[in-house]
Coordinates of C-alpha atoms in Angstrom, one line a residue:
M1 CA -13.2 33.0 12.1
T2 CA -10.7 30.7 10.5
N3 CA -9.5 31.8 7.1
V4 CA -8.3 29.5 4.2
K5 CA -4.7 30.2 4.8
T6 CA -4.9 29.1 8.4
L7 CA -6.8 26.0 7.4
I8 CA -4.1 25.0 4.9
E9 CA -1.3 25.6 7.4
D10 CA -3.1 23.3 9.8
W11 CA -3.7 20.7 7.2
K12 CA 0.0 20.7 6.2
K13 CA 0.8 19.4 9.6
D14 CA -1.0 16.1 8.7
P15 CA 1.4 13.8 6.8
E16 CA -1.4 12.2 4.9
F17 CA -2.6 15.6 3.6
V18 CA 0.9 16.4 2.5
R19 CA 1.3 13.2 0.6
E20 CA -2.0 13.7 -1.2
Y21 CA -1.3 17.4 -1.9
E22 CA 2.1 16.6 -3.4
A23 CA 0.5 13.8 -5.5
L24 CA -1.8 16.4 -7.0
E25 CA 0.8 19.2 -7.4
E26 CA 1.6 18.4 -11.0
E27 CA -2.1 18.4 -11.9
F28 CA -2.6 21.8 -10.2
S29 CA 0.5 23.1 -11.8
L30 CA -0.7 22.3 -15.3
A31 CA -4.2 23.7 -14.7
S32 CA -2.6 26.9 -13.3
A33 CA -0.3 27.2 -16.3
L34 CA -3.2 26.8 -18.7
I35 CA -5.3 29.4 -16.9
S36 CA -2.4 31.8 -16.7
A37 CA -1.7 31.5 -20.4
R38 CA -5.3 32.3 -21.3
A39 CA -5.4 35.2 -18.9
R40 CA -2.2 36.7 -20.3
A41 CA -3.7 36.4 -23.8
D42 CA -6.8 38.2 -22.4
M43 CA -9.1 35.5 -23.8
T44 CA -12.2 33.7 -22.6
Q45 CA -12.6 30.0 -22.5
E46 CA -15.0 30.4 -25.5
Q47 CA -12.4 32.3 -27.5
V48 CA -9.7 29.6 -26.8
A49 CA -12.2 26.9 -27.7
E50 CA -13.0 28.6 -31.0
K51 CA -9.4 28.9 -32.0
M52 CA -8.9 25.2 -31.0
R53 CA -12.1 24.2 -32.9
T54 CA -13.5 22.6 -29.7
S55 CA -16.1 23.3 -27.1
Q56 CA -15.9 25.7 -24.2
S57 CA -16.8 22.8 -21.9
Y58 CA -13.7 20.9 -23.0
I59 CA -11.5 24.0 -22.2
A60 CA -13.2 24.1 -18.7
K61 CA -12.4 20.5 -18.2
L62 CA -8.7 21.0 -19.3
E63 CA -8.4 24.0 -16.9
S64 CA -9.9 22.2 -14.0
G65 CA -7.9 19.0 -14.4
R66 CA -11.0 16.8 -15.1
V67 CA -9.4 15.5 -18.3
S68 CA -5.9 14.3 -19.1
P69 CA -4.9 16.3 -22.2
S70 CA -2.9 14.8 -25.0
M71 CA 0.3 16.5 -26.3
K72 CA -1.7 17.5 -29.3
A73 CA -4.3 19.2 -27.2
L74 CA -1.7 21.1 -25.2
Q75 CA 0.1 22.2 -28.4
R76 CA -3.3 23.5 -29.8
Y77 CA -4.0 25.3 -26.5
A78 CA -0.6 26.9 -26.6
A79 CA -1.1 28.0 -30.2
A80 CA -4.5 29.4 -29.4
T81 CA -3.1 31.5 -26.5
G82 CA 0.0 32.6 -28.4
T83 CA 2.3 30.7 -26.2
R84 CA 4.8 27.9 -26.7
L85 CA 4.5 24.5 -25.0
K86 CA 7.6 23.6 -23.0
I87 CA 7.8 20.3 -21.0
S88 CA 10.6 19.6 -18.6
L89 CA 11.6 16.8 -16.3
E90 CA 13.3 17.7 -13.0
Q91 CA 15.0 15.8 -10.3
Q92 CA 12.8 14.9 -7.4
S93 CA 13.9 16.4 -4.2

């Protein structure tokens, strides 16, 4: 049986897959950071939504990358989870 790790390693041999994966890396990175902040705060999506005065479904969309959040939304998410929003620009490699 093939496991996920093996599949990903095989896919990474395909240049087209690598290009698409890298194009989505920033989106995945943001989603991961949001989910990690909520987990560290030991909060549910519903609790974050309540503090942000929004819906749980909006939080789910933020965390899945289905919406492009505004700076204000990210600041509110950070405040709700007791974190600080920090944005950086890095040289491309």
